[in-house]
Short mmCIF file of C-alpha atoms and ligand atoms in Angstrom, two decimals:
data_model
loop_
_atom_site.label_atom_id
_atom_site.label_comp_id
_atom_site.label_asym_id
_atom_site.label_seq_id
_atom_site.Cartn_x
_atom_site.Cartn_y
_atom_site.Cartn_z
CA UNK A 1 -2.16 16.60 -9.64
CA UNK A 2 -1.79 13.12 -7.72
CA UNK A 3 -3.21 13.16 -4.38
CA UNK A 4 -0.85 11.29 -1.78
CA UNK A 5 -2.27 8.44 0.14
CA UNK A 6 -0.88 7.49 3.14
CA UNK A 7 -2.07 4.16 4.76
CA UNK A 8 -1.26 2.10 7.42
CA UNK A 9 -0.84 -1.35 7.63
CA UNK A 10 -1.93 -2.67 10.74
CA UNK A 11 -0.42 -6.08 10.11
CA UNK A 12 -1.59 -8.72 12.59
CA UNK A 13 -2.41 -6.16 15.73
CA UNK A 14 -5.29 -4.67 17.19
CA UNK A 15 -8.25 -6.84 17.91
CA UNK A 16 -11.86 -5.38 17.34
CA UNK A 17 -11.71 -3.46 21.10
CA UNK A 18 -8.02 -2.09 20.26
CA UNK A 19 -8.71 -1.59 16.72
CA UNK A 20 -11.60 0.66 17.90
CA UNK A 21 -10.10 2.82 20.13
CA UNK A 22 -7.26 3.47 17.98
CA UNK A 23 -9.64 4.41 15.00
CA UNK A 24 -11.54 6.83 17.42
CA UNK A 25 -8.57 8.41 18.32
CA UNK A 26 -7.61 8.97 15.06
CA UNK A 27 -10.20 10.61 13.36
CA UNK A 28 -10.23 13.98 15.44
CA UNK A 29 -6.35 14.16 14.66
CA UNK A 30 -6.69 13.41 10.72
CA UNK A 31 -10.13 15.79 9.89
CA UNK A 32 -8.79 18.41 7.78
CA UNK A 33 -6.14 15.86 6.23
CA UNK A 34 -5.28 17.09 2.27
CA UNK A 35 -4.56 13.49 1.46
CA UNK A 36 -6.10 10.36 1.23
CA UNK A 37 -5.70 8.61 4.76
CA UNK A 38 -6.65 4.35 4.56
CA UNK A 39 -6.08 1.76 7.09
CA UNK A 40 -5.27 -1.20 5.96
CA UNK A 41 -6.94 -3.26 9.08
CA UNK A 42 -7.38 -7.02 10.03
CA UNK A 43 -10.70 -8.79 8.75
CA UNK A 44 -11.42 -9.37 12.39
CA UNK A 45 -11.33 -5.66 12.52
CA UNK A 46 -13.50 -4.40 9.85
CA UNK A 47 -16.46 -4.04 11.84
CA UNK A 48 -15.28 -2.34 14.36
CA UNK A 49 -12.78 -0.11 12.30
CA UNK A 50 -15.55 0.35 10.01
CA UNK A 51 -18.35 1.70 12.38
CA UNK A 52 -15.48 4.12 14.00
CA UNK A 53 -14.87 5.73 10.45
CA UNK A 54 -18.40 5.81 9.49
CA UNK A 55 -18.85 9.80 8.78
CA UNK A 56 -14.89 10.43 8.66
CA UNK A 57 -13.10 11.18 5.37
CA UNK A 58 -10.46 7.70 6.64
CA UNK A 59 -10.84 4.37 4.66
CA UNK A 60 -10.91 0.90 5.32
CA UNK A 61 -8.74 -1.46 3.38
CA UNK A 62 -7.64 -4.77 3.45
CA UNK A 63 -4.28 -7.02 3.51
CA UNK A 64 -4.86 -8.94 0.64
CA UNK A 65 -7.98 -10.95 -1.11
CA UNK A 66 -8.10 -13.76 -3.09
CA UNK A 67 -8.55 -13.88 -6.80
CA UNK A 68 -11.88 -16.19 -6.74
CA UNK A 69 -15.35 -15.10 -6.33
CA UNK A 70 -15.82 -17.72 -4.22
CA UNK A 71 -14.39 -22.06 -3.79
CA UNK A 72 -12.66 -24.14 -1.66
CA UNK A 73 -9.64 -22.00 -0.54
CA UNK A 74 -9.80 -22.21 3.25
CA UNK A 75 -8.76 -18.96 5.19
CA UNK A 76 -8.78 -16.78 2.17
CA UNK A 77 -11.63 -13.42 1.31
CA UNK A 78 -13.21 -12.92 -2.10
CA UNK A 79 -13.22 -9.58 -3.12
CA UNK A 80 -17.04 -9.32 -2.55
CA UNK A 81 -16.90 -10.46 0.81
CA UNK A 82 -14.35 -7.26 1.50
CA UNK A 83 -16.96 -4.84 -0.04
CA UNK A 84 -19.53 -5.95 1.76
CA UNK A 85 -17.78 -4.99 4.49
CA UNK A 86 -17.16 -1.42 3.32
CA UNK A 87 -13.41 -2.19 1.95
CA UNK A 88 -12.24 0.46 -0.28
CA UNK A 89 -8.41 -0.81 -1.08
CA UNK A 90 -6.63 -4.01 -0.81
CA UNK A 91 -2.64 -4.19 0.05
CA UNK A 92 -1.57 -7.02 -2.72
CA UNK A 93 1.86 -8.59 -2.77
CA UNK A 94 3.23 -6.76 0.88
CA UNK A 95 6.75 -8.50 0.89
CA UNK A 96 5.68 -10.42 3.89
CA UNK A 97 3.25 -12.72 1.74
CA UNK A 98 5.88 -13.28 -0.81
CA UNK A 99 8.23 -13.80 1.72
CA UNK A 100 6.38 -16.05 4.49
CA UNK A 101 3.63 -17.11 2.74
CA UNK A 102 5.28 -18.23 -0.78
CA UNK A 103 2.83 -15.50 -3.13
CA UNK A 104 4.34 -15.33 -6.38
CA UNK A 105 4.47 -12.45 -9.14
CA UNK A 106 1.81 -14.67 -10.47
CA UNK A 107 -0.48 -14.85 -7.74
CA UNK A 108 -0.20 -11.20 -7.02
CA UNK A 109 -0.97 -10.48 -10.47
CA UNK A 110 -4.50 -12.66 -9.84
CA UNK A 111 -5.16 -11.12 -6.93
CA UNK A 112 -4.74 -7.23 -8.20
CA UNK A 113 -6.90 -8.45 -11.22
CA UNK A 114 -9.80 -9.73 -9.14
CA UNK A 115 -9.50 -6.60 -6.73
CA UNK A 116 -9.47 -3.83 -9.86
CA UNK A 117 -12.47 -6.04 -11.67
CA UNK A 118 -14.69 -5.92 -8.36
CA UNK A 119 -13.75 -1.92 -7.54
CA UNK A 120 -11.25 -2.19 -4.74
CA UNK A 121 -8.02 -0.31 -5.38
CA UNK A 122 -5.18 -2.31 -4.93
CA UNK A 123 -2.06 -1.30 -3.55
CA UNK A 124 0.63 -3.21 -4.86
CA UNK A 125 3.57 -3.94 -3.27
CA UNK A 126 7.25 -3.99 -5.33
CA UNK A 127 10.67 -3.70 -3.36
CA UNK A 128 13.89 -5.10 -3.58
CA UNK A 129 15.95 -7.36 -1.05
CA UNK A 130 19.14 -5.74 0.54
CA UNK A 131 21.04 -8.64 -1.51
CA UNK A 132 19.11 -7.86 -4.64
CA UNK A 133 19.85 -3.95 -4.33
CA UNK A 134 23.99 -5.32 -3.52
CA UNK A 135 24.07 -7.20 -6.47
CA UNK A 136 22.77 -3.78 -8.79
CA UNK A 137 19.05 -5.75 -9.76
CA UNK A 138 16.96 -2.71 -8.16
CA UNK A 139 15.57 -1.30 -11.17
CA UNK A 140 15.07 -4.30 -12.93
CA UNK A 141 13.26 -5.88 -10.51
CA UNK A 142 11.01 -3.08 -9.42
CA UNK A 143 10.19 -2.84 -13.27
CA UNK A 144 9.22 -6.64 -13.45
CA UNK A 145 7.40 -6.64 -10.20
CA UNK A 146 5.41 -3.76 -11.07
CA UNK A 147 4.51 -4.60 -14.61
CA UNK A 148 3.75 -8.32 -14.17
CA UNK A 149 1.83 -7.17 -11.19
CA UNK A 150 -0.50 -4.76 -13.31
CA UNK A 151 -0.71 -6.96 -16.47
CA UNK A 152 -4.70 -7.29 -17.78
CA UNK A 153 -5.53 -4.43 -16.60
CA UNK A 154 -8.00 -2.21 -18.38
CA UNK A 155 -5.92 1.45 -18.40
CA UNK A 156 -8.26 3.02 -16.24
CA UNK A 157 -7.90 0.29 -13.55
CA UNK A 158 -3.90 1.03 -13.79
CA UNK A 159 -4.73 4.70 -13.34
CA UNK A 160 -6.70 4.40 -10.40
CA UNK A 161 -4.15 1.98 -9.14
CA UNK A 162 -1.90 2.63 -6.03
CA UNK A 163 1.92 1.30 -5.75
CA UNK A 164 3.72 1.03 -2.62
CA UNK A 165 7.34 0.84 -3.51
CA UNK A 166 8.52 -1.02 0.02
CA UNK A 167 12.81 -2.03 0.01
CA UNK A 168 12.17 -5.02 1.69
CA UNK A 169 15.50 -3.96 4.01
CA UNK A 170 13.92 -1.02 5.28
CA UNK A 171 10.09 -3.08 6.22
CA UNK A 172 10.28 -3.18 10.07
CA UNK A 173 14.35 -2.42 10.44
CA UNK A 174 14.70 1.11 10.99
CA UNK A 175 16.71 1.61 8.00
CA UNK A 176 14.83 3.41 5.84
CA UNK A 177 15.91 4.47 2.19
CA UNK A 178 17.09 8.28 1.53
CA UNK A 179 14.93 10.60 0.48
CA UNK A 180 17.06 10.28 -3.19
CA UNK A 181 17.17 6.34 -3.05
CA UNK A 182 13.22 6.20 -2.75
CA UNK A 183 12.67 9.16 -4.97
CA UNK A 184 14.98 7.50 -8.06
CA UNK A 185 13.46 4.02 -7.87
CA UNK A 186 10.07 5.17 -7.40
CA UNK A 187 10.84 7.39 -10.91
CA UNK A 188 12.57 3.58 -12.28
CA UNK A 189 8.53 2.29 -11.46
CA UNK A 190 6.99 5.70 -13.15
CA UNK A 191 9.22 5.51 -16.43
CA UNK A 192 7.96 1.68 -16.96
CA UNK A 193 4.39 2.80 -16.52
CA UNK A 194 5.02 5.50 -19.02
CA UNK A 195 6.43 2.91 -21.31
CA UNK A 196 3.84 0.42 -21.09
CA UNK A 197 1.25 2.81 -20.80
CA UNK A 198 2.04 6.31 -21.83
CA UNK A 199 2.80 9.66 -20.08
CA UNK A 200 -0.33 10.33 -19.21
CA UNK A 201 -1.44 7.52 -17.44
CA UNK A 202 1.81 7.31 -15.81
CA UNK A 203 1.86 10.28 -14.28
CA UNK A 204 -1.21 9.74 -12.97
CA UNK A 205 -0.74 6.29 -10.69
CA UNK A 206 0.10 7.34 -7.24
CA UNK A 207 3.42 5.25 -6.21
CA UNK A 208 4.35 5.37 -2.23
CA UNK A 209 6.83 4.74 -0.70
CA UNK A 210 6.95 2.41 2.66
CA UNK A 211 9.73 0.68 5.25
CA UNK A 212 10.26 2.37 8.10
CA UNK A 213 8.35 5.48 7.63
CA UNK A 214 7.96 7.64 10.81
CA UNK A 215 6.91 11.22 11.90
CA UNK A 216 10.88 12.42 11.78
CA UNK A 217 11.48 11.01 8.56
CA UNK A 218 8.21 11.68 6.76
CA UNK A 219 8.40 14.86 5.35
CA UNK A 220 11.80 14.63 3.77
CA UNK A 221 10.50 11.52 1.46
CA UNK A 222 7.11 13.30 0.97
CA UNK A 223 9.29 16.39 -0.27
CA UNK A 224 10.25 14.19 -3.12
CA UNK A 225 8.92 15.13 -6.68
CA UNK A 226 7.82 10.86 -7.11
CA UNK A 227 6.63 9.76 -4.08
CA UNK A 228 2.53 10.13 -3.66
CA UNK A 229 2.61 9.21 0.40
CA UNK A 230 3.37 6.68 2.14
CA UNK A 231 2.57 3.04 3.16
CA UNK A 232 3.31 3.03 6.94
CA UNK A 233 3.68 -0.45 9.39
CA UNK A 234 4.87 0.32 12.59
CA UNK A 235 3.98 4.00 12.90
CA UNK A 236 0.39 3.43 12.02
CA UNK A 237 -0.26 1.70 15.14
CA UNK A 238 -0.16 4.92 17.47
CA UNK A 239 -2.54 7.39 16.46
CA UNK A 240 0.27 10.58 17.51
CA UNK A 241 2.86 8.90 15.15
CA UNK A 242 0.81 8.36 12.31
CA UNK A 243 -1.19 11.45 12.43
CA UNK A 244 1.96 13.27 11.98
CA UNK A 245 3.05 11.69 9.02
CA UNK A 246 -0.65 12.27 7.40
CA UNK A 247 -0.27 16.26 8.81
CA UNK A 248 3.06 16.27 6.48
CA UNK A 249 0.83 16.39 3.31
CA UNK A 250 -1.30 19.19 4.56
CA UNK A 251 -4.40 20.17 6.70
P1 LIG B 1 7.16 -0.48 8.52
O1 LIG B 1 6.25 -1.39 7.55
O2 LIG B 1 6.63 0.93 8.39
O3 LIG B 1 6.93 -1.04 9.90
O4 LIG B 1 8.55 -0.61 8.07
C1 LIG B 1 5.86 -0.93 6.30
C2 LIG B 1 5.11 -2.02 5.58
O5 LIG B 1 5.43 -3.20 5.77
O6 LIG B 1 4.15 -1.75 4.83
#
């Protein structure tokens, strides 16, 4: 059986004396959690984030990393440098780096390549605009995104892989999909995998779901038969809220 991870993305908040105290008041809330439980922090707050968990069952991850080992690419992390700092996952392709910072299909794919090859798990990002789900291209975009995304991948890196399927009109709105909307395109992403890859493997990838996630909405899309957890902006950044929504899988 797949066991949910639910994550938060930070984003750009918390510095290292915010980051800290939110991290300490966390771990007391999330002990006896029955899923995986990440935060996907800041750089500038791995230390800090990183001493707090030391001894908990939570993970650090990261917002992205770069696909070289190392070079001339100002304001971008290797993969290395991230484990060295006791990353454990990598967020790769979050709609707001295709969106704002131009990251292509292409680029994402890189990037999830050099993350599996070095040991992080990445968590790839796939999700639809509210135009593109008007205009009846959900599916087949979700399909591309995902597949492109994974492509080189040995099958045990896709296996160990995480997908967060995010509509990019419910990231930060307050509009978040049904529980049946997110449930039937994160089965679209499941069916590809089991395509390209077979059943097994497949069933085995743990696909969130994220955009607008929150403690009153949480447990009807964690109900859902397809969706592994949750990748969680907003309601990660207060330790109540986002304790809540780990609590939904289980203490
Ligand atoms: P949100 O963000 O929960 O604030 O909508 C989710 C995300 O961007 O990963």
């Amino acid at each position: 059986m797949r066991k949910p991870v639910i994550a938060g993305n930070w984003k750009m908040n918390k510095t290292p004396a915010e980051a800290k105290r939110l991290a300490e008041a966390l771990i007391p809330l999330v002990k006896n959690a029955c899923c995986e439980v990440v935060l996907c922090v800041p750089a500038t707050d791995f230390l800090a984030v990183g001493e707090a968990i030391r001894g908990s069952q939570i993970k650090l991850g990261a917002q992205n990393v770069h696909y070289a080992e190392s070079g001339a690419f100002t304001g971008e992390l290797s993969a290395s440098m991230l484990k060295e700092c006791g990353v454990l996952y990598a967020i790769i392709g979050h709609s707001e780096r295709r969106q704002f910072f131009g990251e292509t299909d292409a680029v994402v794919n890189l990037r999830v390549k050099s993350a599996a090859a070095a040991g992080l798990i990445p968590i790839l990002c796939v999700g639809e605009t509210r135009q593109e789900r008007e205009a009846g291209y959900t599916d087949a975009l979700i399909e591309y995104q995902t597949l492109i995304g994974l492509t080189g991948l040995t099958e045990q890196e896709v296996r160990e892989a995480v997908i967060a399927y995010e509509p990019v009109w419910a990231i930060g709105t307050g509009l978040v999909a049904t529980d049946e909307q997110a449930n039937a395109s994160i089965g679209v992403i499941r069916a590809a995998l089991a395509r390209r890859y077979g059943e097994a493997v497949s069933q085995a990838v743990r696909i969130q779901y994220g955009g607008s996630m929150n403690p009153g909405n949480a447990a009807g899309l964690m109900a859902q038969p397809e969706i592994d957890g949750g990748l969680i902006g907003g309601a990660s950044l207060k330790a109540e809220d986002f304790a809540s929504i780990v609590k939904v899988c289980g203490v």
